[in-house]
mmCIF file of C-alpha atoms in Angstrom:
data_model
loop_
_atom_site.group_PDB
_atom_site.id
_atom_site.type_symbol
_atom_site.label_atom_id
_atom_site.label_comp_id
_atom_site.label_asym_id
_atom_site.label_seq_id
_atom_site.Cartn_x
_atom_site.Cartn_y
_atom_site.Cartn_z
ATOM 1 C CA MET A 1 1.520 -18.276 -28.928
ATOM 2 C CA THR A 2 -1.271 -20.277 -29.712
ATOM 3 C CA LYS A 3 -4.659 -20.110 -30.897
ATOM 4 C CA ASP A 4 -6.310 -20.560 -27.316
ATOM 5 C CA GLN A 5 -3.718 -18.777 -25.418
ATOM 6 C CA THR A 6 -4.364 -15.678 -27.582
ATOM 7 C CA ASP A 7 -7.973 -16.059 -27.053
ATOM 8 C CA GLY A 8 -7.769 -16.654 -23.204
ATOM 9 C CA GLY A 9 -5.536 -13.920 -22.960
ATOM 10 C CA SER A 10 -8.413 -11.460 -24.579
ATOM 11 C CA GLY A 11 -11.152 -12.876 -22.657
ATOM 12 C CA LEU A 12 -8.966 -12.324 -19.224
ATOM 13 C CA LEU A 13 -8.500 -9.136 -20.431
ATOM 14 C CA ARG A 14 -12.296 -8.228 -21.270
ATOM 15 C CA VAL A 15 -12.838 -9.899 -17.690
ATOM 16 C CA ALA A 16 -9.950 -7.978 -16.602
ATOM 17 C CA LEU A 17 -11.702 -4.367 -18.085
ATOM 18 C CA ARG A 18 -15.069 -5.271 -16.414
ATOM 19 C CA ALA A 19 -13.079 -3.693 -13.216
ATOM 20 C CA TYR A 20 -13.106 -0.562 -14.704
ATOM 21 C CA PRO A 21 -16.132 2.095 -13.850
ATOM 22 C CA ARG A 22 -18.233 2.557 -17.191
ATOM 23 C CA ALA A 23 -16.451 6.107 -18.482
ATOM 24 C CA ALA A 24 -12.764 4.879 -17.322
ATOM 25 C CA ARG A 25 -13.460 1.562 -19.799
ATOM 26 C CA THR A 26 -14.480 3.632 -22.171
ATOM 27 C CA ALA A 27 -11.472 6.098 -22.535
ATOM 28 C CA HIS A 28 -9.036 3.886 -21.686
ATOM 29 C CA ALA A 29 -10.122 0.228 -22.740
ATOM 30 C CA GLN A 30 -7.914 0.386 -26.096
ATOM 31 C CA GLU A 31 -5.113 1.488 -25.286
ATOM 32 C CA LEU A 32 -5.255 -0.624 -21.920
ATOM 33 C CA ALA A 33 -5.558 -3.508 -24.340
ATOM 34 C CA ALA A 34 -2.554 -2.636 -26.688
ATOM 35 C CA ILE A 35 -0.193 -1.934 -24.273
ATOM 36 C CA TYR A 36 -1.553 -6.124 -22.542
ATOM 37 C CA ALA A 37 -1.684 -7.165 -26.135
ATOM 38 C CA GLU A 38 2.213 -6.615 -26.750
ATOM 39 C CA ALA A 39 2.637 -7.163 -23.051
ATOM 40 C CA THR A 40 1.089 -10.751 -23.153
ATOM 41 C CA ALA A 41 2.632 -11.402 -27.112
ATOM 42 C CA GLY A 42 5.044 -15.153 -26.515
ATOM 43 C CA ALA A 43 3.596 -14.679 -22.876
ATOM 44 C CA GLY A 44 2.828 -18.127 -20.594
ATOM 45 C CA ARG A 45 -0.462 -18.644 -19.231
ATOM 46 C CA VAL A 46 0.950 -17.631 -15.660
ATOM 47 C CA ALA A 47 2.230 -14.628 -16.885
ATOM 48 C CA THR A 48 -0.879 -13.614 -18.791
ATOM 49 C CA LEU A 49 -3.295 -13.938 -15.898
ATOM 50 C CA ARG A 50 -0.286 -11.999 -13.702
ATOM 51 C CA GLU A 51 -1.241 -8.309 -16.475
ATOM 52 C CA ALA A 52 -4.421 -9.531 -16.366
ATOM 53 C CA MET A 53 -4.966 -8.818 -12.596
ATOM 54 C CA ASP A 54 -2.562 -5.904 -12.410
ATOM 55 C CA VAL A 55 -5.145 -4.097 -15.075
ATOM 56 C CA ALA A 56 -8.277 -5.504 -13.192
ATOM 57 C CA GLY A 57 -6.145 -4.132 -10.097
ATOM 58 C CA HIS A 58 -6.246 -0.942 -11.324
ATOM 59 C CA GLY A 59 -10.072 -1.236 -12.623
ATOM 60 C CA LEU A 60 -10.913 -1.575 -9.013
ATOM 61 C CA ARG A 61 -8.398 0.886 -7.404
ATOM 62 C CA LEU A 62 -10.571 3.834 -10.126
ATOM 63 C CA ARG A 63 -13.740 1.706 -8.505
ATOM 64 C CA CYS A 64 -12.826 2.636 -5.197
ATOM 65 C CA GLY A 65 -11.804 6.325 -6.112
ATOM 66 C CA LEU A 66 -8.101 6.075 -5.857
ATOM 67 C CA GLY A 67 -6.325 7.656 -8.869
ATOM 68 C CA GLY A 68 -8.334 10.396 -9.665
ATOM 69 C CA GLN A 69 -7.764 13.767 -9.397
ATOM 70 C CA GLY A 70 -7.073 13.822 -5.381
ATOM 71 C CA ARG A 71 -3.760 12.331 -3.055
ATOM 72 C CA ALA A 72 -5.886 9.426 -2.504
ATOM 73 C CA ASP A 73 -3.287 7.248 -4.012
ATOM 74 C CA GLU A 74 -0.506 9.270 -2.137
ATOM 75 C CA ILE A 75 -1.789 8.568 1.330
ATOM 76 C CA VAL A 76 -3.181 4.457 0.955
ATOM 77 C CA ALA A 77 0.796 4.334 -0.384
ATOM 78 C CA ARG A 78 2.295 6.540 2.379
ATOM 79 C CA ALA A 79 -0.326 5.225 5.285
ATOM 80 C CA ALA A 80 0.235 1.192 4.017
ATOM 81 C CA PRO A 81 3.511 0.817 5.091
ATOM 82 C CA LEU A 82 2.957 2.192 8.604
ATOM 83 C CA ALA A 83 -0.041 0.248 8.938
ATOM 84 C CA VAL A 84 2.441 -2.914 8.190
ATOM 85 C CA VAL A 85 4.413 -1.723 11.367
ATOM 86 C CA LEU A 86 1.691 -1.121 13.604
ATOM 87 C CA CYS A 87 0.723 -4.912 13.009
ATOM 88 C CA ALA A 88 4.421 -5.764 13.110
ATOM 89 C CA ALA A 89 4.994 -3.941 16.658
ATOM 90 C CA GLN A 90 1.582 -4.608 18.411
ATOM 91 C CA GLY A 91 2.276 -8.620 17.361
ATOM 92 C CA LEU A 92 5.920 -8.203 18.750
ATOM 93 C CA ALA A 93 4.654 -6.967 21.760
ATOM 94 C CA TYR A 94 2.084 -9.478 21.859
ATOM 95 C CA LEU A 95 4.029 -12.006 21.356
ATOM 96 C CA ALA A 96 6.663 -10.839 24.406
ATOM 97 C CA TYR A 97 3.809 -10.911 26.809
ATOM 98 C CA VAL A 98 3.325 -14.476 25.610
ATOM 99 C CA VAL A 99 7.120 -15.367 26.537
ATOM 100 C CA VAL A 100 6.545 -13.996 30.386
ATOM 101 C CA THR A 101 2.727 -16.274 29.978
ATOM 102 C CA ALA A 102 4.961 -18.867 29.097
ATOM 103 C CA LEU A 103 8.140 -18.516 31.659
ATOM 104 C CA THR A 104 4.752 -18.688 34.408
ATOM 105 C CA PRO A 105 4.057 -22.936 33.856
ATOM 106 C CA PRO A 106 0.989 -22.236 35.612
ATOM 107 C CA GLN A 107 -0.868 -19.442 33.752
ATOM 108 C CA LEU A 108 0.182 -21.779 30.158
ATOM 109 C CA ALA A 109 -1.577 -24.798 31.514
ATOM 110 C CA GLN A 110 -4.720 -22.880 31.982
ATOM 111 C CA LEU A 111 -4.831 -22.148 28.598
ATOM 112 C CA GLY A 112 -6.622 -23.980 26.290
ATOM 113 C CA GLY A 113 -6.066 -25.586 22.977
ATOM 114 C CA ALA A 114 -8.410 -23.330 21.132
ATOM 115 C CA TYR A 115 -6.110 -19.929 23.060
ATOM 116 C CA LEU A 116 -2.961 -22.020 21.719
ATOM 117 C CA THR A 117 -4.142 -22.517 18.371
ATOM 118 C CA VAL A 118 -5.052 -18.257 18.230
ATOM 119 C CA LEU A 119 -1.477 -17.338 20.011
ATOM 120 C CA LEU A 120 0.448 -19.812 17.278
ATOM 121 C CA ASP A 121 -1.690 -17.550 14.836
ATOM 122 C CA ALA A 122 -0.410 -14.302 16.407
ATOM 123 C CA SER A 123 2.881 -15.012 16.024
ATOM 124 C CA GLY A 124 2.990 -16.744 12.459
ATOM 125 C CA ALA A 125 1.032 -13.392 11.659
ATOM 126 C CA THR A 126 3.604 -11.357 13.132
ATOM 127 C CA LEU A 127 6.850 -12.881 11.283
ATOM 128 C CA VAL A 128 4.451 -12.256 7.939
ATOM 129 C CA TRP A 129 3.787 -8.883 8.553
ATOM 130 C CA LEU A 130 8.107 -8.181 9.981
ATOM 131 C CA ALA A 131 8.686 -10.271 6.377
ATOM 132 C CA VAL A 132 6.346 -7.998 4.176
ATOM 133 C CA LEU A 133 7.925 -4.554 6.375
ATOM 134 C CA ALA A 134 11.171 -6.120 4.941
ATOM 135 C CA LEU A 135 10.316 -6.280 1.868
ATOM 136 C CA LEU A 136 8.528 -3.222 1.213
ATOM 137 C CA LEU A 137 11.707 -1.578 2.810
ATOM 138 C CA SER A 138 14.564 -3.165 0.159
ATOM 139 C CA GLY A 139 12.613 -2.144 -2.739
ATOM 140 C CA ARG A 140 9.810 -4.706 -3.277
ATOM 141 C CA PRO A 141 6.022 -4.141 -2.968
ATOM 142 C CA GLY A 142 4.923 -7.067 -5.162
ATOM 143 C CA ALA A 143 6.583 -9.550 -2.980
ATOM 144 C CA ALA A 144 5.299 -7.551 0.130
ATOM 145 C CA ARG A 145 2.303 -7.334 -1.348
ATOM 146 C CA ILE A 146 1.730 -10.886 -2.285
ATOM 147 C CA LEU A 147 3.040 -12.400 1.196
ATOM 148 C CA GLY A 148 0.768 -10.224 2.633
ATOM 149 C CA ALA A 149 -2.619 -11.504 1.749
ATOM 150 C CA ILE A 150 -1.350 -14.935 1.258
ATOM 151 C CA GLY A 151 -0.113 -14.806 4.918
ATOM 152 C CA THR A 152 -3.989 -13.271 5.966
ATOM 153 C CA LEU A 153 -5.569 -15.678 3.958
ATOM 154 C CA GLY A 154 -3.688 -18.799 6.266
ATOM 155 C CA GLN A 155 -5.015 -16.837 9.140
ATOM 156 C CA PHE A 156 -8.732 -17.208 8.246
ATOM 157 C CA PRO A 157 -8.731 -21.135 9.076
ATOM 158 C CA VAL A 158 -6.528 -20.943 11.862
ATOM 159 C CA VAL A 159 -8.568 -18.977 14.307
ATOM 160 C CA LEU A 160 -12.057 -19.862 12.676
ATOM 161 C CA THR A 161 -10.742 -23.504 13.754
ATOM 162 C CA ALA A 162 -10.167 -21.767 17.275
ATOM 163 C CA LEU A 163 -12.919 -19.716 18.063
ATOM 164 C CA PRO A 164 -15.568 -22.653 18.682
ATOM 165 C CA GLY A 165 -12.926 -22.989 21.852
ATOM 166 C CA LEU A 166 -12.870 -19.483 22.660
ATOM 167 C CA GLY A 167 -16.384 -18.440 24.560
ATOM 168 C CA THR A 168 -16.188 -15.165 25.107
ATOM 169 C CA GLY A 169 -12.832 -14.685 23.615
ATOM 170 C CA ARG A 170 -14.239 -15.208 20.678
ATOM 171 C CA LEU A 171 -14.174 -10.985 19.987
ATOM 172 C CA ASP A 172 -11.110 -10.298 21.095
ATOM 173 C CA ALA A 173 -9.415 -13.226 18.805
ATOM 174 C CA VAL A 174 -11.101 -11.908 15.522
ATOM 175 C CA CYS A 175 -10.744 -8.577 16.158
ATOM 176 C CA SER A 176 -6.841 -9.063 17.397
ATOM 177 C CA ALA A 177 -5.882 -11.602 14.811
ATOM 178 C CA LEU A 178 -8.059 -10.958 11.303
ATOM 179 C CA LEU A 179 -9.691 -7.457 11.747
ATOM 180 C CA PRO A 180 -5.693 -5.785 11.708
ATOM 181 C CA SER A 181 -4.519 -8.252 9.046
ATOM 182 C CA LEU A 182 -7.462 -8.400 6.779
ATOM 183 C CA PHE A 183 -7.127 -4.395 6.910
ATOM 184 C CA VAL A 184 -3.310 -3.952 5.986
ATOM 185 C CA SER A 185 -3.914 -6.691 2.833
ATOM 186 C CA LEU A 186 -6.506 -4.472 2.053
ATOM 187 C CA LEU A 187 -4.574 -1.017 1.935
ATOM 188 C CA LEU A 188 -1.086 -2.833 0.487
ATOM 189 C CA LEU A 189 -3.151 -4.067 -2.346
ATOM 190 C CA ALA A 190 -5.529 -0.565 -3.199
ATOM 191 C CA ALA A 191 -2.004 1.041 -3.057
ATOM 192 C CA PRO A 192 -0.389 1.309 -6.451
ATOM 193 C CA ARG A 193 2.495 -0.767 -6.544
ATOM 194 C CA ASP A 194 4.897 1.968 -8.792
ATOM 195 C CA MET A 195 3.971 4.408 -5.311
ATOM 196 C CA LEU A 196 4.715 1.623 -2.852
ATOM 197 C CA GLY A 197 8.072 0.969 -0.009
ATOM 198 C CA ALA A 198 9.739 3.775 2.044
ATOM 199 C CA ALA A 199 11.613 5.353 -0.302
ATOM 200 C CA SER A 200 13.164 8.428 0.895
ATOM 201 C CA PRO A 201 14.867 9.235 5.169
ATOM 202 C CA ARG A 202 11.636 11.037 5.649
ATOM 203 C CA ASP A 203 9.403 7.973 4.728
ATOM 204 C CA ARG A 204 11.577 5.914 7.147
ATOM 205 C CA LEU A 205 11.558 7.955 10.100
ATOM 206 C CA ALA A 206 7.630 8.047 9.479
ATOM 207 C CA VAL A 207 7.427 4.059 10.013
ATOM 208 C CA GLY A 208 10.328 4.156 12.973
ATOM 209 C CA TRP A 209 8.383 6.647 15.019
ATOM 210 C CA THR A 210 4.969 4.716 14.155
ATOM 211 C CA GLY A 211 6.993 1.791 15.380
ATOM 212 C CA VAL A 212 7.394 2.761 18.146
ATOM 213 C CA LEU A 213 4.105 4.360 18.927
ATOM 214 C CA ALA A 214 1.975 0.759 18.132
ATOM 215 C CA LEU A 215 4.377 0.012 21.862
ATOM 216 C CA VAL A 216 2.798 3.211 23.428
ATOM 217 C CA PRO A 217 -0.367 1.763 24.742
ATOM 218 C CA TYR A 218 1.572 -1.927 26.034
ATOM 219 C CA VAL A 219 3.709 0.321 27.931
ATOM 220 C CA ILE A 220 0.509 2.340 28.974
ATOM 221 C CA MET A 221 -0.894 -1.242 30.572
ATOM 222 C CA LEU A 222 2.587 -2.394 31.780
ATOM 223 C CA VAL A 223 3.073 0.396 34.390
ATOM 224 C CA VAL A 224 -0.609 1.289 34.782
ATOM 225 C CA HIS A 225 -2.598 -1.636 36.510
ATOM 226 C CA ARG A 226 -6.052 -0.671 36.155
ATOM 227 C CA THR A 227 -8.187 -1.265 33.828
ATOM 228 C CA GLN A 228 -10.718 1.209 34.122
ATOM 229 C CA VAL A 229 -7.403 4.267 33.684
ATOM 230 C CA THR A 230 -5.385 1.794 30.598
ATOM 231 C CA VAL A 231 -8.717 1.364 28.907
ATOM 232 C CA PRO A 232 -9.568 4.463 28.115
ATOM 233 C CA ILE A 233 -6.352 5.485 27.714
ATOM 234 C CA VAL A 234 -4.893 2.890 25.001
ATOM 235 C CA THR A 235 -8.455 3.229 23.120
ATOM 236 C CA LEU A 236 -7.780 7.275 22.600
ATOM 237 C CA VAL A 237 -3.906 6.573 21.699
ATOM 238 C CA TRP A 238 -5.497 5.108 18.332
ATOM 239 C CA PHE A 239 -8.482 7.326 17.853
ATOM 240 C CA VAL A 240 -7.110 10.663 17.866
ATOM 241 C CA PRO A 241 -5.297 9.953 14.781
ATOM 242 C CA ALA A 242 -7.901 8.616 13.450
ATOM 243 C CA VAL A 243 -10.128 12.337 14.037
ATOM 244 C CA LEU A 244 -7.813 13.660 13.528
ATOM 245 C CA ALA A 245 -7.092 12.233 9.956
ATOM 246 C CA LEU A 246 -11.133 12.713 9.698
ATOM 247 C CA ALA A 247 -10.915 15.646 10.435
ATOM 248 C CA LEU A 248 -8.564 17.162 8.217
ATOM 249 C CA VAL A 249 -9.450 15.397 5.116
ATOM 250 C CA LEU A 250 -12.790 17.012 5.819
ATOM 251 C CA ALA A 251 -11.154 20.646 5.611
ATOM 252 C CA ARG A 252 -9.586 19.781 2.621
ATOM 253 C CA ARG A 253 -6.264 20.387 4.341
ATOM 254 C CA ASP A 254 -3.450 19.884 2.419
ATOM 255 C CA ALA A 255 -1.242 17.348 5.274
ATOM 256 C CA ALA A 256 -0.686 13.645 3.442
ATOM 257 C CA GLY A 257 1.749 12.536 6.200
ATOM 258 C CA PRO A 258 -0.969 13.196 8.843
ATOM 259 C CA ILE A 259 -3.766 12.153 7.274
ATOM 260 C CA ALA A 260 -1.785 8.708 6.205
ATOM 261 C CA LEU A 261 -0.713 8.003 10.093
ATOM 262 C CA GLY A 262 -4.709 8.213 10.911
ATOM 263 C CA VAL A 263 -5.469 5.978 7.775
ATOM 264 C CA ALA A 264 -2.890 3.768 9.582
ATOM 265 C CA ALA A 265 -4.247 4.062 12.887
ATOM 266 C CA VAL A 266 -7.508 1.897 12.233
ATOM 267 C CA VAL A 267 -4.701 -0.708 13.065
ATOM 268 C CA GLY A 268 -5.024 0.470 16.127
ATOM 269 C CA LEU A 269 -8.421 0.602 16.175
ATOM 270 C CA LEU A 270 -9.395 -2.446 15.095
ATOM 271 C CA ARG A 271 -7.112 -4.371 17.716
ATOM 272 C CA PHE A 272 -7.947 -2.038 21.266
ATOM 273 C CA ASP A 273 -11.384 0.229 20.443
ATOM 274 C CA VAL A 274 -13.713 -1.976 18.414
ATOM 275 C CA PRO A 275 -13.746 -4.752 21.118
ATOM 276 C CA GLU A 276 -15.188 -1.861 23.845
ATOM 277 C CA LEU A 277 -17.033 -0.169 21.500
ATOM 278 C CA VAL A 278 -18.976 -3.424 21.020
ATOM 279 C CA ARG A 279 -19.011 -4.056 24.039
ATOM 280 C CA LEU A 280 -21.104 -1.645 25.007
ATOM 281 C CA ASP A 281 -25.274 -1.753 24.746
ATOM 282 C CA PRO A 282 -26.119 -3.030 21.219
ATOM 283 C CA ALA A 283 -27.895 1.021 21.138
ATOM 284 C CA TRP A 284 -24.450 2.345 21.373
ATOM 285 C CA THR A 285 -22.806 0.035 19.601
ATOM 286 C CA SER A 286 -25.269 0.565 16.690
ATOM 287 C CA SER A 287 -25.396 4.305 16.988
ATOM 288 C CA VAL A 288 -21.438 5.100 17.221
ATOM 289 C CA ALA A 289 -21.362 2.655 14.106
ATOM 290 C CA VAL A 290 -23.466 4.187 12.225
ATOM 291 C CA LEU A 291 -22.527 7.661 12.720
ATOM 292 C CA THR A 292 -18.693 5.866 11.971
ATOM 293 C CA ALA A 293 -20.269 4.866 8.698
ATOM 294 C CA VAL A 294 -21.588 8.357 7.414
ATOM 295 C CA VAL A 295 -19.234 10.776 8.861
ATOM 296 C CA VAL A 296 -16.101 8.300 6.746
ATOM 297 C CA VAL A 297 -18.125 7.947 3.487
ATOM 298 C CA PHE A 298 -18.414 11.678 3.432
ATOM 299 C CA ALA A 299 -14.850 12.381 4.935
ATOM 300 C CA TRP A 300 -13.680 9.511 1.402
ATOM 301 C CA ARG A 301 -16.406 11.214 -0.943
ATOM 302 C CA ARG A 302 -14.346 14.674 -0.228
ATOM 303 C CA TRP A 303 -11.208 12.999 -0.315
ATOM 304 C CA ILE A 304 -11.457 11.408 -3.886
ATOM 305 C CA ASP A 305 -12.454 14.826 -4.855
ATOM 306 C CA GLY A 306 -10.057 16.449 -3.375
ATOM 307 C CA GLY A 307 -7.846 17.700 -6.291
ATOM 308 C CA ALA A 308 -10.649 19.275 -7.819
ATOM 309 C CA ASP A 309 -10.213 22.259 -6.501
ATOM 310 C CA GLY A 310 -6.600 22.944 -8.135
ATOM 311 C CA ARG A 311 -4.327 21.435 -5.629
ATOM 312 C CA THR A 312 -0.857 20.178 -7.252
ATOM 313 C CA VAL A 313 0.058 16.728 -6.088
ATOM 314 C CA ARG A 314 3.092 16.048 -5.328
ATOM 315 C CA SER A 315 5.247 12.920 -5.921
ATOM 316 C CA MET B 1 11.047 9.643 -5.985
ATOM 317 C CA GLN B 2 9.819 6.154 -5.425
ATOM 318 C CA GLU B 3 12.292 4.299 -8.365
ATOM 319 C CA PRO B 4 9.166 3.206 -10.680
ATOM 320 C CA THR B 5 8.573 7.129 -11.526
ATOM 321 C CA LEU B 6 12.595 7.843 -11.811
ATOM 322 C CA LEU B 7 12.610 4.624 -14.429
ATOM 323 C CA LEU B 8 9.308 5.611 -15.999
ATOM 324 C CA LEU B 9 10.712 9.129 -16.548
ATOM 325 C CA THR B 10 14.602 8.486 -17.937
ATOM 326 C CA ALA B 11 12.972 5.791 -20.192
ATOM 327 C CA LEU B 12 10.904 8.737 -21.496
ATOM 328 C CA ALA B 13 14.548 11.554 -21.143
ATOM 329 C CA ASP B 14 15.822 10.851 -24.743
ATOM 330 C CA GLU B 15 12.943 10.712 -26.966
ATOM 331 C CA PRO B 16 9.167 10.005 -26.811
ATOM 332 C CA ARG B 17 7.816 6.112 -26.405
ATOM 333 C CA HIS B 18 4.776 4.706 -26.342
ATOM 334 C CA GLY B 19 3.424 2.337 -23.358
ATOM 335 C CA TYR B 20 4.745 -1.226 -23.872
ATOM 336 C CA ALA B 21 8.483 0.668 -25.211
ATOM 337 C CA LEU B 22 8.209 2.111 -21.771
ATOM 338 C CA MET B 23 7.363 -1.669 -19.868
ATOM 339 C CA GLN B 24 10.911 -2.312 -21.861
ATOM 340 C CA GLU B 25 12.502 0.347 -21.510
ATOM 341 C CA VAL B 26 11.965 0.352 -17.827
ATOM 342 C CA VAL B 27 13.212 -3.731 -18.255
ATOM 343 C CA GLU B 28 16.113 -2.946 -19.292
ATOM 344 C CA ILE B 29 17.506 0.125 -17.626
ATOM 345 C CA SER B 30 16.983 -1.399 -14.084
ATOM 346 C CA ASN B 31 18.604 -4.427 -15.551
ATOM 347 C CA GLY B 32 15.081 -6.733 -15.253
ATOM 348 C CA ARG B 33 14.821 -6.096 -11.642
ATOM 349 C CA VAL B 34 11.566 -3.602 -11.962
ATOM 350 C CA ARG B 35 9.274 -4.515 -14.646
ATOM 351 C CA LEU B 36 6.174 -2.495 -14.942
ATOM 352 C CA ARG B 37 2.346 -4.220 -16.052
ATOM 353 C CA THR B 38 0.094 -2.961 -17.545
ATOM 354 C CA GLY B 39 -1.976 -1.644 -15.315
ATOM 355 C CA THR B 40 -0.022 -0.373 -12.619
ATOM 356 C CA LEU B 41 2.388 1.341 -16.232
ATOM 357 C CA TYR B 42 -1.178 2.855 -16.823
ATOM 358 C CA GLY B 43 -2.134 3.948 -13.525
ATOM 359 C CA ALA B 44 1.381 5.712 -13.825
ATOM 360 C CA LEU B 45 1.476 7.281 -16.989
ATOM 361 C CA GLU B 46 -2.243 8.935 -15.771
ATOM 362 C CA ARG B 47 -0.744 10.192 -12.714
ATOM 363 C CA LEU B 48 2.779 11.060 -14.243
ATOM 364 C CA GLN B 49 0.191 13.080 -16.459
ATOM 365 C CA ARG B 50 -1.669 14.725 -13.665
ATOM 366 C CA GLU B 51 1.326 15.985 -12.121
ATOM 367 C CA GLY B 52 2.167 17.792 -15.258
ATOM 368 C CA MET B 53 5.366 15.611 -15.450
ATOM 369 C CA VAL B 54 4.753 13.750 -18.902
ATOM 370 C CA ARG B 55 2.180 14.941 -21.959
ATOM 371 C CA VAL B 56 0.887 12.950 -24.994
ATOM 372 C CA GLU B 57 3.415 14.049 -27.767
ATOM 373 C CA ARG B 58 0.159 12.084 -30.488
ATOM 374 C CA GLU B 59 -1.656 9.367 -30.656
ATOM 375 C CA GLU B 60 -0.941 6.928 -33.238
ATOM 376 C CA VAL B 61 -3.150 3.419 -34.879
ATOM 377 C CA VAL B 62 -0.756 0.073 -34.865
ATOM 378 C CA ASP B 63 -2.788 -3.009 -36.195
ATOM 379 C CA GLY B 64 -6.257 -1.551 -35.552
ATOM 380 C CA ARG B 65 -5.748 -0.579 -32.149
ATOM 381 C CA ALA B 66 -5.035 3.162 -31.018
ATOM 382 C CA ARG B 67 -2.155 3.804 -28.140
ATOM 383 C CA LYS B 68 -0.299 7.055 -27.165
ATOM 384 C CA VAL B 69 3.247 8.586 -27.643
ATOM 385 C CA TYR B 70 4.176 10.185 -24.595
ATOM 386 C CA ALA B 71 7.058 12.522 -24.083
ATOM 387 C CA LEU B 72 8.490 14.380 -21.061
ATOM 388 C CA ALA B 73 6.635 17.150 -20.381
ATOM 389 C CA GLU B 74 8.938 20.682 -18.858
ATOM 390 C CA PRO B 75 8.331 19.412 -15.663
ATOM 391 C CA GLY B 76 9.639 15.511 -16.190
ATOM 392 C CA VAL B 77 12.286 16.980 -17.023
ATOM 393 C CA THR B 78 13.381 19.928 -14.556
ATOM 394 C CA ALA B 79 12.070 17.061 -11.286
ATOM 395 C CA LEU B 80 14.408 14.038 -13.206
ATOM 396 C CA ALA B 81 17.616 16.634 -13.560
ATOM 397 C CA GLU B 82 17.514 17.294 -9.839
ATOM 398 C CA GLU B 83 16.719 14.050 -9.096
ATOM 399 C CA THR B 84 19.717 12.652 -11.047
ATOM 400 C CA ALA B 85 21.658 15.060 -9.466
ATOM 401 C CA ARG B 86 20.848 14.338 -6.210
ATOM 402 C CA LEU B 87 21.473 10.278 -6.921
ATOM 403 C CA ARG B 88 24.856 11.444 -8.299
ATOM 404 C CA ALA B 89 26.141 13.491 -5.269
ATOM 405 C CA VAL B 90 25.572 10.416 -3.305
ATOM 406 C CA ALA B 91 26.842 8.290 -5.558
ATOM 407 C CA THR B 92 30.488 10.482 -4.952
ATOM 408 C CA GLU B 93 29.952 10.914 -1.794
ATOM 409 C CA ALA B 94 30.425 7.540 -1.464
ATOM 410 C CA GLU B 95 32.875 6.417 -3.469
ATOM 411 C CA ARG B 96 34.975 9.139 -2.155
ATOM 412 C CA ARG B 97 34.595 7.468 1.562
ATOM 413 C CA LEU B 98 35.123 3.687 0.315
ATOM 414 C CA ALA B 99 38.180 5.235 -1.138
ATOM 415 C CA LEU B 100 39.199 6.106 2.304
ATOM 416 C CA ARG B 101 39.041 2.766 3.237
ATOM 417 C CA PRO B 102 42.388 1.289 3.064
ATOM 418 C CA GLY B 103 41.348 -2.179 1.855
ATOM 419 C CA LEU B 104 40.164 -0.885 -0.931
ATOM 420 C CA LYS B 105 41.326 1.194 -2.736
ATOM 421 C CA GLY B 106 41.084 1.755 -6.702
ATOM 422 C CA ALA B 107 38.158 -0.291 -6.475
ATOM 423 C CA THR B 108 35.728 2.688 -7.141
ATOM 424 C CA ALA B 109 38.202 3.800 -9.782
#
């Protein structure tokens, strides 16, 4: 390794260590630097950069309150595959709808170029999330995280290009196409790499049932054709697990599985509930948004401190 | 137990090791398939310490840098032994069933 590379490596480490909260940096910087120095000795620029990014990722997780005394790490790691399967299954159901539409040419002809762009984006995103799910189930969490992040970044220019031509469909396009992908990508990045995946039969079963749950709203919409009935039901399907998870966190109940499912259900909330919320009276929308933010922040703080009451944490 | 956790506990099973030595051991045990990077390794070690499976054996200074040497604690030994027994039972059963297939007789001996 040349002197330039050594200097570059330690410079990258200094930047990466800034991601840590001050107390954690003071406590762990020396040892992290020791491991990093040995791990990057003789390594190329790309390998050194990846090592520094991994250090920064650990620091950011600590800064967000993950990796502390509570079970936040475990819950995020268990929620991520469930959120991926929700995203993939909802995408598949949507594509099935598109295929049905394509079989009726008059309806397809009415779609403008912008809507076709959004459909193309949905197809691509679904393929990406199916691939991410396969990578997670086959024990390749690192590749799954990278693919999820790249796929989501790739969606932004496509949807932004289509937005001007969507008219009143802008809100639905953003909520259906971008927000769920963005949330799942962040969840994948937040989960510790060594805990990510669905290793146990119990985890795989949870993934399977979550996939089935993802289809519930579409089955309801298929069977019941009255929007005044389907809209409340479809919004409640995702609202219930998310609220239940919040209640469990606030009550400090040791229920990582249901809480993880509630976190994953945010994918459905973003896709189905947020558009309905935004369509409400602005005062209502603001009130609900502020109330939700306050409750989530309060629950988050309790979640982070979850281990302070002496509960054991299982792997 | 996720594979990286199993590999880390296995790497500590015979003797205490410092962070970088653990990284190398994990690569070797997994035949290069799993590579834990600095932040991931450090996060995993912190978690295993909180769970009581791993403890800090001692701290030493090498080339002016302080580093910790980690060892398997008793709960870690128990967890590793249980996971090993579970994997062995599955492997034994898989071998037994494969041996019943006519075309594979002797292949798993």
